[in-house]
Amino acid sequence: MKRIFATTALAVALSFGAGISTAQDAAIEARQNLMQLQAFNLGQLGAMAKGEMPYDAEQAQVAADNLVALARLDQSAMWPEGSDSFATDKTRAKPAIWDNFSDLMEKDQALVEAAVAMQEIAGTDLDALRGRMEQVGKACGACHEDYREPKN
Amino acid sequence: MKRIFATTALAVALSFGAGISTAQDAAIEARQNLMQLQAFNLGQLGAMAKGEMPYDAEQAQVAADNLVALARLDQSAMWPEGSDSFATDKTRAKPAIWDNFSDLMEKDQALVEAAVAMQEIAGTDLDALRGRMEQVGKACGACHEDYREPKN
């Protein structure tokens, strides 16, 4: 997430003339798609860690590789100012996100580092994988706890 | 897409004991999330190409970089056998996908190459970007034409 603030030009242009709310909605959908893809891959690692799914070194490595690639995506276009939970019920993203840019960047970087740490050992064995799950989970949770509204 | 056939063990395990349909649904959602993220990024390049959005070299590069990273994700867990349009109305993926593995791999590789070609010049100028849009669009379309059911 190199630039979290999408430019106004971008936000307006993304609306394709259909009004600003469409651009906001597209950005909200994009980041939700991204988080769901991360959850899909992390879910496989978590299922192996919990013994709900047999450990498969190749599949664990694939999931961890995907997680790193996803964590490294540039999200700058996905977080236009105003695409928050005060503006629309399509997101639980708190307005505070846009007031805490440097904290967000740190938390984003922590997720990349946790994913890379997982990537390094996901294909080694189940114990190694288990040993690094917590770091990834905490990195996800760090943003969610501070910047996501509770579910209704 | 190194291995398009997710193992049965994976598909079963992903259901987390909630029945096979849940695993299929999770895989279908994951690939739809991926394609929507690709469309989000390609949409920005397309909007610039069509003059619906001002050309921004940095933003174009970000979108192209994202597109390459997304095209390179390993989709092996996203296409379990049986997650097709005959089995569920949650997908338009034709069963033929699972009978044409090598063709799918070729088409998948063509998308990676088209995205890389775009990445090389997206930040150069608008004419260069325009010149490589068609290759990306065709790569997307190649799979959709052969392997996606028409919209109802």
PDB file of C-alpha atoms in Angstrom:
ATOM      1  CA  MET A   1       0.000   0.000   0.000  1.00  0.00           C
ATOM      2  CA  LYS A   2       2.322   2.680  -1.271  1.00  0.00           C
ATOM      3  CA  ARG A   3      -0.251   5.456  -1.435  1.00  0.00           C
ATOM      4  CA  ILE A   4      -3.407   4.940   0.503  1.00  0.00           C
ATOM      5  CA  PHE A   5      -5.075   8.096  -0.709  1.00  0.00           C
ATOM      6  CA  ALA A   6      -6.325   7.684  -4.218  1.00  0.00           C
ATOM      7  CA  THR A   7      -6.332  10.993  -6.021  1.00  0.00           C
ATOM      8  CA  THR A   8      -9.589  12.805  -6.486  1.00  0.00           C
ATOM      9  CA  ALA A   9      -9.037  12.587 -10.243  1.00  0.00           C
ATOM     10  CA  LEU A  10      -8.823   8.845  -9.979  1.00  0.00           C
ATOM     11  CA  ALA A  11     -11.886   8.550  -7.788  1.00  0.00           C
ATOM     12  CA  VAL A  12     -13.919  10.752 -10.072  1.00  0.00           C
ATOM     13  CA  ALA A  13     -12.685   9.069 -13.228  1.00  0.00           C
ATOM     14  CA  LEU A  14     -13.391   5.613 -11.885  1.00  0.00           C
ATOM     15  CA  SER A  15     -17.007   6.566 -11.655  1.00  0.00           C
ATOM     16  CA  PHE A  16     -17.112   6.537 -15.483  1.00  0.00           C
ATOM     17  CA  GLY A  17     -19.602   9.350 -15.335  1.00  0.00           C
ATOM     18  CA  ALA A  18     -21.993   7.385 -13.185  1.00  0.00           C
ATOM     19  CA  GLY A  19     -21.522   9.462 -10.048  1.00  0.00           C
ATOM     20  CA  ILE A  20     -18.952   9.401  -7.286  1.00  0.00           C
ATOM     21  CA  SER A  21     -20.696   6.681  -5.329  1.00  0.00           C
ATOM     22  CA  THR A  22     -19.953   4.169  -8.082  1.00  0.00           C
ATOM     23  CA  ALA A  23     -16.229   4.896  -7.880  1.00  0.00           C
ATOM     24  CA  GLN A  24     -16.356   4.525  -4.113  1.00  0.00           C
ATOM     25  CA  ASP A  25     -18.269   1.275  -4.443  1.00  0.00           C
ATOM     26  CA  ALA A  26     -15.764  -0.124  -6.947  1.00  0.00           C
ATOM     27  CA  ALA A  27     -12.889   0.697  -4.614  1.00  0.00           C
ATOM     28  CA  ILE A  28     -14.686  -0.825  -1.630  1.00  0.00           C
ATOM     29  CA  GLU A  29     -15.412  -3.971  -3.609  1.00  0.00           C
ATOM     30  CA  ALA A  30     -11.812  -4.234  -4.753  1.00  0.00           C
ATOM     31  CA  ARG A  31     -10.379  -4.147  -1.237  1.00  0.00           C
ATOM     32  CA  GLN A  32     -13.033  -6.602  -0.047  1.00  0.00           C
ATOM     33  CA  ASN A  33     -12.141  -8.924  -2.919  1.00  0.00           C
ATOM     34  CA  LEU A  34      -8.512  -8.639  -1.892  1.00  0.00           C
ATOM     35  CA  MET A  35      -9.186  -9.401   1.779  1.00  0.00           C
ATOM     36  CA  GLN A  36     -11.375 -12.364   0.830  1.00  0.00           C
ATOM     37  CA  LEU A  37      -8.595 -13.751  -1.377  1.00  0.00           C
ATOM     38  CA  GLN A  38      -6.174 -13.343   1.495  1.00  0.00           C
ATOM     39  CA  ALA A  39      -8.628 -15.129   3.777  1.00  0.00           C
ATOM     40  CA  PHE A  40      -9.014 -17.948   1.233  1.00  0.00           C
ATOM     41  CA  ASN A  41      -5.272 -18.573   1.199  1.00  0.00           C
ATOM     42  CA  LEU A  42      -4.733 -18.035   4.907  1.00  0.00           C
ATOM     43  CA  GLY A  43      -7.723 -20.262   5.570  1.00  0.00           C
ATOM     44  CA  GLN A  44      -5.925 -23.211   3.991  1.00  0.00           C
ATOM     45  CA  LEU A  45      -2.859 -22.651   6.157  1.00  0.00           C
ATOM     46  CA  GLY A  46      -5.069 -22.259   9.213  1.00  0.00           C
ATOM     47  CA  ALA A  47      -6.977 -25.440   8.417  1.00  0.00           C
ATOM     48  CA  MET A  48      -3.703 -27.356   8.167  1.00  0.00           C
ATOM     49  CA  ALA A  49      -2.435 -25.782  11.398  1.00  0.00           C
ATOM     50  CA  LYS A  50      -5.607 -26.827  13.212  1.00  0.00           C
ATOM     51  CA  GLY A  51      -5.563 -30.321  11.759  1.00  0.00           C
ATOM     52  CA  GLU A  52      -8.815 -29.750   9.879  1.00  0.00           C
ATOM     53  CA  MET A  53      -7.008 -30.453   6.630  1.00  0.00           C
ATOM     54  CA  PRO A  54      -4.044 -32.762   6.015  1.00  0.00           C
ATOM     55  CA  TYR A  55      -0.738 -30.919   5.759  1.00  0.00           C
ATOM     56  CA  ASP A  56       0.353 -30.768   2.120  1.00  0.00           C
ATOM     57  CA  ALA A  57       3.724 -29.090   1.647  1.00  0.00           C
ATOM     58  CA  GLU A  58       3.071 -28.040  -1.941  1.00  0.00           C
ATOM     59  CA  GLN A  59      -0.370 -26.648  -1.242  1.00  0.00           C
ATOM     60  CA  ALA A  60       0.881 -24.834   1.863  1.00  0.00           C
ATOM     61  CA  GLN A  61       3.630 -23.241  -0.173  1.00  0.00           C
ATOM     62  CA  VAL A  62       1.163 -22.169  -2.875  1.00  0.00           C
ATOM     63  CA  ALA A  63      -1.094 -20.562  -0.293  1.00  0.00           C
ATOM     64  CA  ALA A  64       1.812 -18.775   1.383  1.00  0.00           C
ATOM     65  CA  ASP A  65       3.219 -17.577  -1.956  1.00  0.00           C
ATOM     66  CA  ASN A  66      -0.209 -16.241  -2.889  1.00  0.00           C
ATOM     67  CA  LEU A  67      -0.523 -14.531   0.469  1.00  0.00           C
ATOM     68  CA  VAL A  68       2.762 -12.701  -0.030  1.00  0.00           C
ATOM     69  CA  ALA A  69       1.799 -11.595  -3.536  1.00  0.00           C
ATOM     70  CA  LEU A  70      -1.571 -10.374  -2.285  1.00  0.00           C
ATOM     71  CA  ALA A  71      -0.095  -8.534   0.710  1.00  0.00           C
ATOM     72  CA  ARG A  72       2.296  -6.754  -1.652  1.00  0.00           C
ATOM     73  CA  LEU A  73      -0.393  -5.495  -4.016  1.00  0.00           C
ATOM     74  CA  ASP A  74      -0.588  -1.734  -4.223  1.00  0.00           C
ATOM     75  CA  GLN A  75      -3.896  -0.721  -2.634  1.00  0.00           C
ATOM     76  CA  SER A  76      -3.645   2.984  -3.360  1.00  0.00           C
ATOM     77  CA  ALA A  77      -6.658   2.982  -5.668  1.00  0.00           C
ATOM     78  CA  MET A  78      -8.746   0.929  -3.252  1.00  0.00           C
ATOM     79  CA  TRP A  79      -9.016   3.456  -0.426  1.00  0.00           C
ATOM     80  CA  PRO A  80     -10.311   6.748  -1.805  1.00  0.00           C
ATOM     81  CA  GLU A  81     -11.073   9.313   0.854  1.00  0.00           C
ATOM     82  CA  GLY A  82     -14.679   9.138   1.967  1.00  0.00           C
ATOM     83  CA  SER A  83     -15.116   5.417   1.265  1.00  0.00           C
ATOM     84  CA  ASP A  84     -15.768   4.804   4.938  1.00  0.00           C
ATOM     85  CA  SER A  85     -18.450   3.459   7.232  1.00  0.00           C
ATOM     86  CA  PHE A  86     -19.841   6.924   7.874  1.00  0.00           C
ATOM     87  CA  ALA A  87     -20.452   7.449   4.179  1.00  0.00           C
ATOM     88  CA  THR A  88     -21.854   4.058   3.222  1.00  0.00           C
ATOM     89  CA  ASP A  89     -23.069   0.853   4.806  1.00  0.00           C
ATOM     90  CA  LYS A  90     -21.122  -1.153   2.225  1.00  0.00           C
ATOM     91  CA  THR A  91     -17.990  -0.973   4.330  1.00  0.00           C
ATOM     92  CA  ARG A  92     -16.911  -1.343   7.945  1.00  0.00           C
ATOM     93  CA  ALA A  93     -13.786   0.751   7.314  1.00  0.00           C
ATOM     94  CA  LYS A  94     -13.623   3.461   9.974  1.00  0.00           C
ATOM     95  CA  PRO A  95     -12.986   7.058   8.920  1.00  0.00           C
ATOM     96  CA  ALA A  96      -9.981   6.965  11.273  1.00  0.00           C
ATOM     97  CA  ILE A  97      -8.125   5.087   8.538  1.00  0.00           C
ATOM     98  CA  TRP A  98      -7.677   8.307   6.629  1.00  0.00           C
ATOM     99  CA  ASP A  99      -6.343  10.118   9.691  1.00  0.00           C
ATOM    100  CA  ASN A 100      -3.694   7.544  10.530  1.00  0.00           C
ATOM    101  CA  PHE A 101      -1.782   7.053   7.342  1.00  0.00           C
ATOM    102  CA  SER A 102       1.598   6.261   8.864  1.00  0.00           C
ATOM    103  CA  ASP A 103       0.124   3.764  11.330  1.00  0.00           C
ATOM    104  CA  LEU A 104      -1.660   2.048   8.465  1.00  0.00           C
ATOM    105  CA  MET A 105       1.551   1.824   6.480  1.00  0.00           C
ATOM    106  CA  GLU A 106       3.300   0.222   9.455  1.00  0.00           C
ATOM    107  CA  LYS A 107       0.536  -2.311   9.934  1.00  0.00           C
ATOM    108  CA  ASP A 108       0.509  -3.031   6.206  1.00  0.00           C
ATOM    109  CA  GLN A 109       4.236  -3.633   6.275  1.00  0.00           C
ATOM    110  CA  ALA A 110       3.850  -5.952   9.271  1.00  0.00           C
ATOM    111  CA  LEU A 111       1.444  -8.097   7.241  1.00  0.00           C
ATOM    112  CA  VAL A 112       3.912  -8.342   4.368  1.00  0.00           C
ATOM    113  CA  GLU A 113       6.647  -9.387   6.808  1.00  0.00           C
ATOM    114  CA  ALA A 114       4.431 -11.979   8.484  1.00  0.00           C
ATOM    115  CA  ALA A 115       3.449 -13.407   5.094  1.00  0.00           C
ATOM    116  CA  VAL A 116       7.079 -13.578   4.006  1.00  0.00           C
ATOM    117  CA  ALA A 117       7.986 -15.318   7.265  1.00  0.00           C
ATOM    118  CA  MET A 118       5.250 -17.858   6.526  1.00  0.00           C
ATOM    119  CA  GLN A 119       6.395 -18.246   2.933  1.00  0.00           C
ATOM    120  CA  GLU A 120       9.886 -19.139   4.062  1.00  0.00           C
ATOM    121  CA  ILE A 121       8.749 -22.230   5.957  1.00  0.00           C
ATOM    122  CA  ALA A 122       5.232 -23.141   4.795  1.00  0.00           C
ATOM    123  CA  GLY A 123       6.561 -25.986   2.652  1.00  0.00           C
ATOM    124  CA  THR A 124       8.957 -27.284   5.298  1.00  0.00           C
ATOM    125  CA  ASP A 125       6.659 -29.022   7.743  1.00  0.00           C
ATOM    126  CA  LEU A 126       3.532 -28.613   9.812  1.00  0.00           C
ATOM    127  CA  ASP A 127       5.285 -27.550  13.003  1.00  0.00           C
ATOM    128  CA  ALA A 128       7.080 -24.742  11.230  1.00  0.00           C
ATOM    129  CA  LEU A 129       3.828 -23.605   9.677  1.00  0.00           C
ATOM    130  CA  ARG A 130       2.066 -23.684  13.037  1.00  0.00           C
ATOM    131  CA  GLY A 131       4.867 -21.630  14.549  1.00  0.00           C
ATOM    132  CA  ARG A 132       4.229 -18.726  12.223  1.00  0.00           C
ATOM    133  CA  MET A 133       0.438 -18.658  12.077  1.00  0.00           C
ATOM    134  CA  GLU A 134       0.120 -16.357  15.065  1.00  0.00           C
ATOM    135  CA  GLN A 135       2.259 -13.658  13.503  1.00  0.00           C
ATOM    136  CA  VAL A 136       0.058 -13.591  10.401  1.00  0.00           C
ATOM    137  CA  GLY A 137      -3.151 -13.628  12.388  1.00  0.00           C
ATOM    138  CA  LYS A 138      -1.937 -10.770  14.575  1.00  0.00           C
ATOM    139  CA  ALA A 139      -0.960  -8.734  11.534  1.00  0.00           C
ATOM    140  CA  CYS A 140      -4.480  -9.124  10.108  1.00  0.00           C
ATOM    141  CA  GLY A 141      -6.046  -8.387  13.469  1.00  0.00           C
ATOM    142  CA  ALA A 142      -3.963  -5.276  14.113  1.00  0.00           C
ATOM    143  CA  CYS A 143      -5.796  -3.382  11.387  1.00  0.00           C
ATOM    144  CA  HIS A 144      -9.175  -4.929  12.040  1.00  0.00           C
ATOM    145  CA  GLU A 145      -9.137  -4.116  15.742  1.00  0.00           C
ATOM    146  CA  ASP A 146      -8.305  -0.459  15.242  1.00  0.00           C
ATOM    147  CA  TYR A 147      -9.916   0.375  11.955  1.00  0.00           C
ATOM    148  CA  ARG A 148     -12.888  -1.888  11.348  1.00  0.00           C
ATOM    149  CA  GLU A 149     -16.345  -1.323  12.776  1.00  0.00           C
ATOM    150  CA  PRO A 150     -17.810  -4.276  14.684  1.00  0.00           C
ATOM    151  CA  LYS A 151     -20.363  -6.361  12.825  1.00  0.00           C
ATOM    152  CA  ASN A 152     -23.942  -5.308  13.372  1.00  0.00           C
TER     153      ASN A 152
ATOM    154  CA  MET B   1      -2.219 -21.632 -12.471  1.00  0.00           C
ATOM    155  CA  LYS B   2       0.287 -24.375 -11.882  1.00  0.00           C
ATOM    156  CA  ARG B   3      -2.227 -27.035 -10.970  1.00  0.00           C
ATOM    157  CA  ILE B   4      -5.788 -26.389 -11.927  1.00  0.00           C
ATOM    158  CA  PHE B   5      -7.100 -29.520 -10.284  1.00  0.00           C
ATOM    159  CA  ALA B   6      -7.307 -29.062  -6.570  1.00  0.00           C
ATOM    160  CA  THR B   7      -6.938 -32.364  -4.812  1.00  0.00           C
ATOM    161  CA  THR B   8      -9.985 -34.042  -3.432  1.00  0.00           C
ATOM    162  CA  ALA B   9      -8.358 -33.888  -0.015  1.00  0.00           C
ATOM    163  CA  LEU B  10      -8.067 -30.150  -0.343  1.00  0.00           C
ATOM    164  CA  ALA B  11     -11.617 -29.714  -1.554  1.00  0.00           C
ATOM    165  CA  VAL B  12     -12.973 -31.867   1.233  1.00  0.00           C
ATOM    166  CA  ALA B  13     -10.809 -30.258   3.880  1.00  0.00           C
ATOM    167  CA  LEU B  14     -11.755 -26.759   2.786  1.00  0.00           C
ATOM    168  CA  SER B  15     -15.307 -27.555   3.642  1.00  0.00           C
ATOM    169  CA  PHE B  16     -14.257 -27.572   7.317  1.00  0.00           C
ATOM    170  CA  GLY B  17     -16.761 -30.295   7.905  1.00  0.00           C
ATOM    171  CA  ALA B  18     -19.620 -28.262   6.551  1.00  0.00           C
ATOM    172  CA  GLY B  19     -20.155 -30.342   3.429  1.00  0.00           C
ATOM    173  CA  ILE B  20     -18.511 -30.342   0.046  1.00  0.00           C
ATOM    174  CA  SER B  21     -20.690 -27.584  -1.338  1.00  0.00           C
ATOM    175  CA  THR B  22     -19.089 -25.095   1.043  1.00  0.00           C
ATOM    176  CA  ALA B  23     -15.613 -25.934  -0.219  1.00  0.00           C
ATOM    177  CA  GLN B  24     -16.809 -25.560  -3.791  1.00  0.00           C
ATOM    178  CA  ASP B  25     -18.426 -22.256  -2.944  1.00  0.00           C
ATOM    179  CA  ALA B  26     -15.269 -20.946  -1.272  1.00  0.00           C
ATOM    180  CA  ALA B  27     -13.214 -21.851  -4.345  1.00  0.00           C
ATOM    181  CA  ILE B  28     -15.757 -20.259  -6.687  1.00  0.00           C
ATOM    182  CA  GLU B  29     -15.769 -17.092  -4.601  1.00  0.00           C
ATOM    183  CA  ALA B  30     -11.989 -16.953  -4.551  1.00  0.00           C
ATOM    184  CA  ARG B  31     -11.648 -17.079  -8.330  1.00  0.00           C
ATOM    185  CA  GLN B  32     -14.446 -14.534  -8.707  1.00  0.00           C
ATOM    186  CA  ASN B  33     -12.681 -12.256  -6.234  1.00  0.00           C
ATOM    187  CA  LEU B  34      -9.519 -12.658  -8.269  1.00  0.00           C
ATOM    188  CA  MET B  35     -11.197 -11.848 -11.586  1.00  0.00           C
ATOM    189  CA  GLN B  36     -12.919  -8.822 -10.059  1.00  0.00           C
ATOM    190  CA  LEU B  37      -9.587  -7.538  -8.763  1.00  0.00           C
ATOM    191  CA  GLN B  38      -8.112  -8.004 -12.213  1.00  0.00           C
ATOM    192  CA  ALA B  39     -11.054  -6.124 -13.699  1.00  0.00           C
ATOM    193  CA  PHE B  40     -10.594  -3.311 -11.166  1.00  0.00           C
ATOM    194  CA  ASN B  41      -7.002  -2.809 -12.212  1.00  0.00           C
ATOM    195  CA  LEU B  42      -7.564  -3.347 -15.919  1.00  0.00           C
ATOM    196  CA  GLY B  43     -10.552  -1.018 -15.700  1.00  0.00           C
ATOM    197  CA  GLN B  44      -8.271   1.855 -14.721  1.00  0.00           C
ATOM    198  CA  LEU B  45      -5.989   1.216 -17.674  1.00  0.00           C
ATOM    199  CA  GLY B  46      -9.009   0.907 -19.963  1.00  0.00           C
ATOM    200  CA  ALA B  47     -10.509   4.149 -18.670  1.00  0.00           C
ATOM    201  CA  MET B  48      -7.233   5.945 -19.384  1.00  0.00           C
ATOM    202  CA  ALA B  49      -7.007   4.364 -22.834  1.00  0.00           C
ATOM    203  CA  LYS B  50     -10.521   5.511 -23.657  1.00  0.00           C
ATOM    204  CA  GLY B  51      -9.949   9.002 -22.293  1.00  0.00           C
ATOM    205  CA  GLU B  52     -12.535   8.522 -19.543  1.00  0.00           C
ATOM    206  CA  MET B  53      -9.830   9.157 -16.963  1.00  0.00           C
ATOM    207  CA  PRO B  54      -6.737  11.352 -17.259  1.00  0.00           C
ATOM    208  CA  TYR B  55      -3.567   9.415 -17.952  1.00  0.00           C
ATOM    209  CA  ASP B  56      -1.477   9.190 -14.784  1.00  0.00           C
ATOM    210  CA  ALA B  57       1.826   7.404 -15.309  1.00  0.00           C
ATOM    211  CA  GLU B  58       2.213   6.370 -11.686  1.00  0.00           C
ATOM    212  CA  GLN B  59      -1.339   5.096 -11.348  1.00  0.00           C
ATOM    213  CA  ALA B  60      -1.097   3.251 -14.661  1.00  0.00           C
ATOM    214  CA  GLN B  61       2.072   1.565 -13.496  1.00  0.00           C
ATOM    215  CA  VAL B  62       0.466   0.575 -10.199  1.00  0.00           C
ATOM    216  CA  ALA B  63      -2.503  -0.955 -12.015  1.00  0.00           C
ATOM    217  CA  ALA B  64      -0.257  -2.832 -14.446  1.00  0.00           C
ATOM    218  CA  ASP B  65       2.004  -4.080 -11.656  1.00  0.00           C
ATOM    219  CA  ASN B  66      -1.039  -5.316  -9.754  1.00  0.00           C
ATOM    220  CA  LEU B  67      -2.368  -7.012 -12.877  1.00  0.00           C
ATOM    221  CA  VAL B  68       0.858  -8.952 -13.333  1.00  0.00           C
ATOM    222  CA  ALA B  69       0.910 -10.034  -9.684  1.00  0.00           C
ATOM    223  CA  LEU B  70      -2.711 -11.151  -9.904  1.00  0.00           C
ATOM    224  CA  ALA B  71      -2.225 -13.016 -13.180  1.00  0.00           C
ATOM    225  CA  ARG B  72       0.690 -14.868 -11.614  1.00  0.00           C
ATOM    226  CA  LEU B  73      -1.240 -16.057  -8.568  1.00  0.00           C
ATOM    227  CA  ASP B  74      -1.499 -19.808  -8.301  1.00  0.00           C
ATOM    228  CA  GLN B  75      -5.159 -20.711  -8.847  1.00  0.00           C
ATOM    229  CA  SER B  76      -4.827 -24.435  -8.228  1.00  0.00           C
ATOM    230  CA  ALA B  77      -7.034 -24.344  -5.123  1.00  0.00           C
ATOM    231  CA  MET B  78      -9.661 -22.205  -6.846  1.00  0.00           C
ATOM    232  CA  TRP B  79     -10.818 -24.723  -9.452  1.00  0.00           C
ATOM    233  CA  PRO B  80     -11.761 -27.975  -7.744  1.00  0.00           C
ATOM    234  CA  GLU B  81     -13.352 -30.499 -10.060  1.00  0.00           C
ATOM    235  CA  GLY B  82     -17.112 -30.210 -10.056  1.00  0.00           C
ATOM    236  CA  SER B  83     -17.199 -26.478  -9.291  1.00  0.00           C
ATOM    237  CA  ASP B  84     -18.876 -25.832 -12.622  1.00  0.00           C
ATOM    238  CA  SER B  85     -22.067 -24.404 -14.049  1.00  0.00           C
ATOM    239  CA  PHE B  86     -23.699 -27.817 -14.240  1.00  0.00           C
ATOM    240  CA  ALA B  87     -23.229 -28.328 -10.514  1.00  0.00           C
ATOM    241  CA  THR B  88     -24.172 -24.894  -9.221  1.00  0.00           C
ATOM    242  CA  ASP B  89     -25.706 -21.649 -10.412  1.00  0.00           C
ATOM    243  CA  LYS B  90     -23.034 -19.703  -8.513  1.00  0.00           C
ATOM    244  CA  THR B  91     -20.635 -19.979 -11.433  1.00  0.00           C
ATOM    245  CA  ARG B  92     -20.644 -19.646 -15.201  1.00  0.00           C
ATOM    246  CA  ALA B  93     -17.542 -21.841 -15.488  1.00  0.00           C
ATOM    247  CA  LYS B  94     -18.247 -24.544 -18.061  1.00  0.00           C
ATOM    248  CA  PRO B  95     -17.439 -28.169 -17.214  1.00  0.00           C
ATOM    249  CA  ALA B  96     -15.255 -28.160 -20.350  1.00  0.00           C
ATOM    250  CA  ILE B  97     -12.607 -26.351 -18.294  1.00  0.00           C
ATOM    251  CA  TRP B  98     -11.736 -29.606 -16.576  1.00  0.00           C
ATOM    252  CA  ASP B  99     -11.409 -31.447 -19.900  1.00  0.00           C
ATOM    253  CA  ASN B 100      -9.022 -28.956 -21.486  1.00  0.00           C
ATOM    254  CA  PHE B 101      -6.251 -28.540 -19.001  1.00  0.00           C
ATOM    255  CA  SER B 102      -3.420 -27.842 -21.452  1.00  0.00           C
ATOM    256  CA  ASP B 103      -5.480 -25.288 -23.375  1.00  0.00           C
ATOM    257  CA  LEU B 104      -6.305 -23.522 -20.119  1.00  0.00           C
ATOM    258  CA  MET B 105      -2.635 -23.410 -19.164  1.00  0.00           C
ATOM    259  CA  GLU B 106      -1.782 -21.840 -22.513  1.00  0.00           C
ATOM    260  CA  LYS B 107      -4.480 -19.215 -22.181  1.00  0.00           C
ATOM    261  CA  ASP B 108      -3.420 -18.514 -18.621  1.00  0.00           C
ATOM    262  CA  GLN B 109       0.164 -18.027 -19.752  1.00  0.00           C
ATOM    263  CA  ALA B 110      -1.002 -15.675 -22.519  1.00  0.00           C
ATOM    264  CA  LEU B 111      -2.652 -13.475 -19.885  1.00  0.00           C
ATOM    265  CA  VAL B 112       0.547 -13.323 -17.862  1.00  0.00           C
ATOM    266  CA  GLU B 113       2.484 -12.346 -20.982  1.00  0.00           C
ATOM    267  CA  ALA B 114      -0.029  -9.677 -21.970  1.00  0.00           C
ATOM    268  CA  ALA B 115       0.059  -8.243 -18.439  1.00  0.00           C
ATOM    269  CA  VAL B 116       3.853  -8.194 -18.451  1.00  0.00           C
ATOM    270  CA  ALA B 117       3.830  -6.452 -21.849  1.00  0.00           C
ATOM    271  CA  MET B 118       1.508  -3.836 -20.362  1.00  0.00           C
ATOM    272  CA  GLN B 119       3.648  -3.505 -17.248  1.00  0.00           C
ATOM    273  CA  GLU B 120       6.709  -2.727 -19.358  1.00  0.00           C
ATOM    274  CA  ILE B 121       5.167   0.420 -20.844  1.00  0.00           C
ATOM    275  CA  ALA B 122       2.171   1.448 -18.730  1.00  0.00           C
ATOM    276  CA  GLY B 123       4.163   4.225 -17.084  1.00  0.00           C
ATOM    277  CA  THR B 124       5.723   5.465 -20.319  1.00  0.00           C
ATOM    278  CA  ASP B 125       2.874   7.282 -22.014  1.00  0.00           C
ATOM    279  CA  LEU B 126      -0.732   6.972 -23.069  1.00  0.00           C
ATOM    280  CA  ASP B 127      -0.025   5.868 -26.635  1.00  0.00           C
ATOM    281  CA  ALA B 128       2.116   2.995 -25.444  1.00  0.00           C
ATOM    282  CA  LEU B 129      -0.587   1.961 -22.990  1.00  0.00           C
ATOM    283  CA  ARG B 130      -3.247   2.106 -25.703  1.00  0.00           C
ATOM    284  CA  GLY B 131      -1.082  -0.019 -27.955  1.00  0.00           C
ATOM    285  CA  ARG B 132      -1.100  -2.920 -25.525  1.00  0.00           C
ATOM    286  CA  MET B 133      -4.687  -2.866 -24.292  1.00  0.00           C
ATOM    287  CA  GLU B 134      -5.943  -5.146 -27.036  1.00  0.00           C
ATOM    288  CA  GLN B 135      -3.524  -7.923 -26.147  1.00  0.00           C
ATOM    289  CA  VAL B 136      -4.727  -7.923 -22.548  1.00  0.00           C
ATOM    290  CA  GLY B 137      -8.380  -7.782 -23.526  1.00  0.00           C
ATOM    291  CA  LYS B 138      -7.936 -10.654 -25.946  1.00  0.00           C
ATOM    292  CA  ALA B 139      -6.198 -12.741 -23.302  1.00  0.00           C
ATOM    293  CA  CYS B 140      -9.131 -12.251 -20.922  1.00  0.00           C
ATOM    294  CA  GLY B 141     -11.620 -12.927 -23.687  1.00  0.00           C
ATOM    295  CA  ALA B 142      -9.908 -16.100 -24.880  1.00  0.00           C
ATOM    296  CA  CYS B 143     -10.941 -17.953 -21.746  1.00  0.00           C
ATOM    297  CA  HIS B 144     -14.312 -16.294 -21.402  1.00  0.00           C
ATOM    298  CA  GLU B 145     -15.385 -17.101 -24.945  1.00  0.00           C
ATOM    299  CA  ASP B 146     -14.564 -20.778 -24.677  1.00  0.00           C
ATOM    300  CA  TYR B 147     -15.156 -21.574 -21.047  1.00  0.00           C
ATOM    301  CA  ARG B 148     -17.768 -19.219 -19.626  1.00  0.00           C
ATOM    302  CA  GLU B 149     -21.499 -19.664 -19.996  1.00  0.00           C
ATOM    303  CA  PRO B 150     -23.346 -16.654 -21.420  1.00  0.00           C
ATOM    304  CA  LYS B 151     -25.184 -14.485 -18.934  1.00  0.00           C
ATOM    305  CA  ASN B 152     -28.803 -15.425 -18.420  1.00  0.00           C
TER     306      ASN B 152
END
